[in-house]
């Protein structure tokens, strides 16, 4: 099943394990298990799932803002593990959302509301102190939009987070020294608070391109060390302050380009 959407040609492919992969112009965006939404196939999504599980016990409703929607894998996970949760998804591609709803229907009374707006604009419309989690997982042409990693954007995230709220951001890097991740860590630490990053050791050592999950809060973040050891593949947990070092925060006034995934890195 495929359809032309605002961001390209979208198609949903059935997999041998019963899951479905959403691709846009050949790039995998999400993998969904309609029979078991707790099954998160993508490694980075499992790490975000670990954060959600550490922040709130199962069955405890939470309020979540998702910046980026795709096939709504993470909102589905939250809806099943924490029924009656209030979730707002900021996804500007209305055609993509309509296609996903048709090809991969949401369960009834899921509590998932999709707003056709960009992440930057959508976050500014959220109420103060209204969210337990803000999850950033948005890409344009396999790069995180630059206006979603600046001090000004994270200040809006801080405004909508509750005092114990947590920011979770899916980022990518692979350059020697991880310059983008270090500067984003410095930005998040300055604006949101202390936290950690979750990534494979080879990524943190600058020996490969891949996902880095950034977690921060005004309060101490949960200990994810054991979750990282149990994960397959395992991931390391590094304090933001250690990664940020003396890096300068990113701002709207600065012209910068975020890393773009090399061809075929995230394609399968």
Short mmCIF file of C-alpha atoms in Angstrom, two decimals:
data_model
loop_
_atom_site.label_atom_id
_atom_site.label_comp_id
_atom_site.label_asym_id
_atom_site.label_seq_id
_atom_site.Cartn_x
_atom_site.Cartn_y
_atom_site.Cartn_z
CA UNK A 1 0.00 0.00 0.00
CA UNK A 2 1.46 3.35 -0.98
CA UNK A 3 0.45 6.96 -1.42
CA UNK A 4 1.95 10.30 -2.33
CA UNK A 5 2.15 12.46 0.79
CA UNK A 6 3.55 15.90 1.52
CA UNK A 7 6.98 14.55 2.44
CA UNK A 8 7.29 12.10 -0.46
CA UNK A 9 6.05 8.67 -1.48
CA UNK A 10 4.85 6.73 1.57
CA UNK A 11 4.30 3.00 1.64
CA UNK A 12 3.55 0.37 4.26
CA UNK A 13 5.20 -3.03 3.92
CA UNK A 14 4.10 -6.17 5.79
CA UNK A 15 7.00 -8.03 7.40
CA UNK A 16 7.43 -11.76 7.97
CA UNK A 17 7.09 -11.28 11.75
CA UNK A 18 3.65 -9.70 11.42
CA UNK A 19 4.82 -6.11 11.83
CA UNK A 20 4.50 -3.27 9.32
CA UNK A 21 7.18 -0.84 8.21
CA UNK A 22 6.31 2.67 7.11
CA UNK A 23 8.74 4.13 4.57
CA UNK A 24 8.84 7.56 2.99
CA UNK A 25 10.88 7.73 -0.21
CA UNK A 26 12.47 4.43 0.79
CA UNK A 27 13.61 5.54 4.23
CA UNK A 28 12.09 3.59 7.17
CA UNK A 29 10.14 5.91 9.47
CA UNK A 30 8.43 3.51 11.87
CA UNK A 31 7.72 -0.16 12.46
CA UNK A 32 4.39 -1.07 14.02
CA UNK A 33 3.03 -4.28 15.53
CA UNK A 34 -0.74 -3.86 15.48
CA UNK A 35 -1.23 -7.05 17.49
CA UNK A 36 1.25 -5.97 20.18
CA UNK A 37 2.08 -2.24 20.22
CA UNK A 38 4.51 -2.84 23.10
CA UNK A 39 6.78 -4.53 20.54
CA UNK A 40 9.14 -1.75 19.49
CA UNK A 41 11.32 -2.98 16.64
CA UNK A 42 13.64 0.01 16.23
CA UNK A 43 16.48 0.05 18.75
CA UNK A 44 16.21 3.76 19.47
CA UNK A 45 12.47 3.43 20.14
CA UNK A 46 13.14 0.69 22.68
CA UNK A 47 15.49 3.09 24.47
CA UNK A 48 12.79 5.74 24.55
CA UNK A 49 10.44 3.04 25.83
CA UNK A 50 12.93 2.39 28.65
CA UNK A 51 12.77 6.08 29.57
CA UNK A 52 8.96 6.07 29.58
CA UNK A 53 8.96 2.96 31.78
CA UNK A 54 11.43 4.57 34.18
CA UNK A 55 9.47 7.82 34.40
CA UNK A 56 6.04 6.33 35.13
CA UNK A 57 4.86 2.88 36.33
CA UNK A 58 2.80 0.78 33.95
CA UNK A 59 -0.92 1.56 34.02
CA UNK A 60 -0.25 5.09 35.35
CA UNK A 61 -1.62 7.64 32.86
CA UNK A 62 0.79 10.29 31.64
CA UNK A 63 0.56 13.43 29.53
CA UNK A 64 2.90 13.30 26.53
CA UNK A 65 3.68 15.66 23.68
CA UNK A 66 5.30 13.95 20.69
CA UNK A 67 7.20 16.19 18.27
CA UNK A 68 7.02 14.06 15.12
CA UNK A 69 4.50 11.36 14.38
CA UNK A 70 5.21 9.04 11.41
CA UNK A 71 3.35 5.76 12.11
CA UNK A 72 2.74 6.70 15.78
CA UNK A 73 4.70 3.75 17.19
CA UNK A 74 5.60 5.45 20.48
CA UNK A 75 2.14 6.94 21.07
CA UNK A 76 0.69 3.45 20.54
CA UNK A 77 3.16 2.06 23.08
CA UNK A 78 2.14 4.64 25.68
CA UNK A 79 -1.58 4.13 24.99
CA UNK A 80 -1.33 0.38 25.63
CA UNK A 81 1.05 0.46 28.60
CA UNK A 82 -0.60 3.47 30.24
CA UNK A 83 -4.30 3.58 29.32
CA UNK A 84 -6.13 6.90 29.66
CA UNK A 85 -2.93 8.80 28.93
CA UNK A 86 -3.35 12.15 27.18
CA UNK A 87 -1.14 12.34 24.12
CA UNK A 88 -0.67 15.13 21.60
CA UNK A 89 1.29 14.41 18.43
CA UNK A 90 2.68 17.33 16.42
CA UNK A 91 2.93 16.10 12.82
CA UNK A 92 2.73 18.67 10.00
CA UNK A 93 2.21 16.17 7.15
CA UNK A 94 -1.57 15.73 7.16
CA UNK A 95 -1.47 13.40 4.15
CA UNK A 96 0.95 11.11 5.97
CA UNK A 97 -1.23 11.03 9.09
CA UNK A 98 -4.32 10.21 7.01
CA UNK A 99 -2.42 7.44 5.22
CA UNK A 100 -1.20 5.97 8.53
CA UNK A 101 -4.68 6.06 10.04
CA UNK A 102 -6.00 4.18 7.02
CA UNK A 103 -3.20 1.62 6.65
CA UNK A 104 -2.40 1.16 10.36
CA UNK A 105 -5.56 2.12 12.29
CA UNK A 106 -5.30 3.37 15.85
CA UNK A 107 -7.26 1.49 18.52
CA UNK A 108 -10.52 3.07 19.64
CA UNK A 109 -10.28 5.53 22.53
CA UNK A 110 -6.49 5.58 22.26
CA UNK A 111 -6.24 9.10 23.63
CA UNK A 112 -3.89 10.03 20.77
CA UNK A 113 -4.62 13.38 19.16
CA UNK A 114 -2.63 14.42 16.08
CA UNK A 115 -2.29 18.12 15.32
CA UNK A 116 -1.28 19.15 11.77
CA UNK A 117 1.43 21.57 12.84
CA UNK A 118 5.21 21.75 12.95
CA UNK A 119 6.98 20.89 16.16
CA UNK A 120 8.23 24.42 16.70
CA UNK A 121 4.81 26.01 16.24
CA UNK A 122 2.94 23.21 17.99
CA UNK A 123 4.95 23.35 21.22
CA UNK A 124 4.30 27.08 21.56
CA UNK A 125 0.55 26.31 21.60
CA UNK A 126 0.76 23.89 24.54
CA UNK A 127 -0.19 25.00 28.05
CA UNK A 128 2.37 25.74 30.75
CA UNK A 129 3.19 22.85 33.11
CA UNK A 130 0.96 20.46 31.15
CA UNK A 131 3.22 17.57 30.11
CA UNK A 132 5.00 14.74 31.90
CA UNK A 133 7.04 13.99 28.80
CA UNK A 134 8.05 15.81 25.66
CA UNK A 135 9.44 13.34 23.11
CA UNK A 136 11.33 14.80 20.16
CA UNK A 137 11.57 12.38 17.22
CA UNK A 138 11.33 14.49 14.09
CA UNK A 139 13.34 14.34 10.88
CA UNK A 140 13.35 16.10 7.52
CA UNK A 141 15.30 14.29 4.80
CA UNK A 142 17.03 12.17 7.45
CA UNK A 143 18.19 15.12 9.55
CA UNK A 144 16.78 16.66 12.73
CA UNK A 145 15.41 20.15 11.88
CA UNK A 146 17.79 22.80 13.20
CA UNK A 147 15.00 24.83 14.78
CA UNK A 148 14.18 21.89 17.09
CA UNK A 149 17.54 21.83 18.87
CA UNK A 150 18.10 25.47 19.86
CA UNK A 151 17.93 27.11 23.27
CA UNK A 152 14.77 28.94 22.21
CA UNK A 153 12.95 25.72 21.30
CA UNK A 154 14.04 23.91 24.45
CA UNK A 155 12.88 26.91 26.50
CA UNK A 156 9.39 26.26 25.11
CA UNK A 157 9.72 22.58 26.06
CA UNK A 158 10.78 23.61 29.58
CA UNK A 159 7.71 25.83 29.81
CA UNK A 160 5.25 23.04 29.00
CA UNK A 161 6.95 20.40 31.16
CA UNK A 162 5.70 19.85 34.66
CA UNK A 163 8.25 20.36 37.50
CA UNK A 164 9.11 16.65 37.36
CA UNK A 165 8.69 16.43 33.57
CA UNK A 166 11.25 14.85 31.26
CA UNK A 167 12.50 15.79 27.80
CA UNK A 168 13.52 12.90 25.54
CA UNK A 169 15.16 13.66 22.20
CA UNK A 170 16.19 11.27 19.43
CA UNK A 171 19.26 12.73 17.72
CA UNK A 172 21.86 11.42 15.28
CA UNK A 173 25.57 12.01 14.87
CA UNK A 174 28.67 10.19 13.78
CA UNK A 175 31.34 12.80 13.24
CA UNK A 176 34.56 12.54 15.21
CA UNK A 177 34.09 14.16 18.58
CA UNK A 178 30.29 14.27 18.17
CA UNK A 179 30.21 18.08 17.77
CA UNK A 180 26.45 18.30 17.19
CA UNK A 181 25.56 16.03 20.11
CA UNK A 182 27.94 17.88 22.43
CA UNK A 183 26.49 21.26 21.57
CA UNK A 184 22.93 19.97 21.89
CA UNK A 185 23.84 18.45 25.27
CA UNK A 186 25.15 21.83 26.37
CA UNK A 187 21.94 23.50 25.19
CA UNK A 188 19.61 21.02 26.89
CA UNK A 189 21.61 21.11 30.12
CA UNK A 190 21.48 24.91 30.24
CA UNK A 191 17.77 25.16 29.48
CA UNK A 192 16.10 21.99 30.83
CA UNK A 193 18.46 20.61 33.47
CA UNK A 194 20.78 17.72 34.14
CA UNK A 195 20.40 14.41 32.39
CA UNK A 196 22.01 11.64 30.39
CA UNK A 197 22.49 10.34 26.86
CA UNK A 198 21.81 6.76 25.79
CA UNK A 199 23.79 5.31 22.90
CA UNK A 200 25.92 2.40 21.80
CA UNK A 201 29.52 2.72 22.92
CA UNK A 202 30.84 2.88 19.37
CA UNK A 203 28.64 5.91 18.67
CA UNK A 204 29.77 7.72 21.80
CA UNK A 205 33.36 7.03 20.79
CA UNK A 206 32.78 8.56 17.38
CA UNK A 207 33.33 5.24 15.57
CA UNK A 208 30.02 5.06 13.77
CA UNK A 209 26.91 7.00 12.79
CA UNK A 210 23.73 6.36 14.74
CA UNK A 211 21.06 7.39 17.22
CA UNK A 212 21.73 9.15 20.50
CA UNK A 213 18.84 9.52 22.95
CA UNK A 214 19.09 12.61 25.15
CA UNK A 215 17.16 12.67 28.45
CA UNK A 216 16.90 15.74 30.72
CA UNK A 217 14.73 17.10 33.50
CA UNK A 218 14.64 19.84 36.16
CA UNK A 219 14.74 16.92 38.62
CA UNK A 220 17.23 14.01 38.69
CA UNK A 221 16.45 11.63 35.82
CA UNK A 222 15.82 7.92 36.55
CA UNK A 223 18.79 5.56 36.61
CA UNK A 224 18.82 3.73 33.27
CA UNK A 225 22.08 1.83 33.77
CA UNK A 226 20.46 -1.57 34.30
CA UNK A 227 18.11 -1.04 31.37
CA UNK A 228 21.11 -0.28 29.17
CA UNK A 229 22.89 -3.45 30.23
CA UNK A 230 19.82 -5.60 29.57
CA UNK A 231 19.08 -4.08 26.18
CA UNK A 232 19.91 -5.84 22.92
CA UNK A 233 22.18 -4.40 21.76
CA UNK A 234 23.34 -2.87 25.06
CA UNK A 235 23.72 0.89 25.32
CA UNK A 236 25.83 3.14 27.51
CA UNK A 237 24.48 5.84 29.81
CA UNK A 238 26.61 9.02 29.91
CA UNK A 239 25.89 12.20 31.93
CA UNK A 240 25.05 15.25 29.85
CA UNK A 241 27.69 17.31 31.64
CA UNK A 242 30.40 14.83 30.64
CA UNK A 243 29.37 14.90 27.01
CA UNK A 244 28.75 18.65 26.84
CA UNK A 245 32.10 19.64 28.31
CA UNK A 246 32.78 23.25 27.32
CA UNK A 247 30.64 23.15 24.18
CA UNK A 248 28.60 26.26 23.37
CA UNK A 249 24.78 26.04 23.31
CA UNK A 250 22.93 26.35 20.00
CA UNK A 251 20.69 29.35 19.35
CA UNK A 252 18.25 30.54 16.69
CA UNK A 253 20.60 33.37 15.77
CA UNK A 254 23.32 30.96 14.71
CA UNK A 255 23.23 29.46 11.25
CA UNK A 256 24.09 25.78 11.56
CA UNK A 257 23.35 22.53 9.79
CA UNK A 258 22.38 19.38 11.67
CA UNK A 259 23.98 16.05 10.70
CA UNK A 260 22.32 14.13 7.88
CA UNK A 261 22.41 10.36 7.93
CA UNK A 262 24.76 8.99 5.25
CA UNK A 263 23.05 7.15 2.42
CA UNK A 264 21.65 3.77 3.45
CA UNK A 265 22.67 4.02 7.14
CA UNK A 266 19.07 3.71 8.35
CA UNK A 267 17.71 1.86 5.33
CA UNK A 268 17.02 -1.85 5.37
#
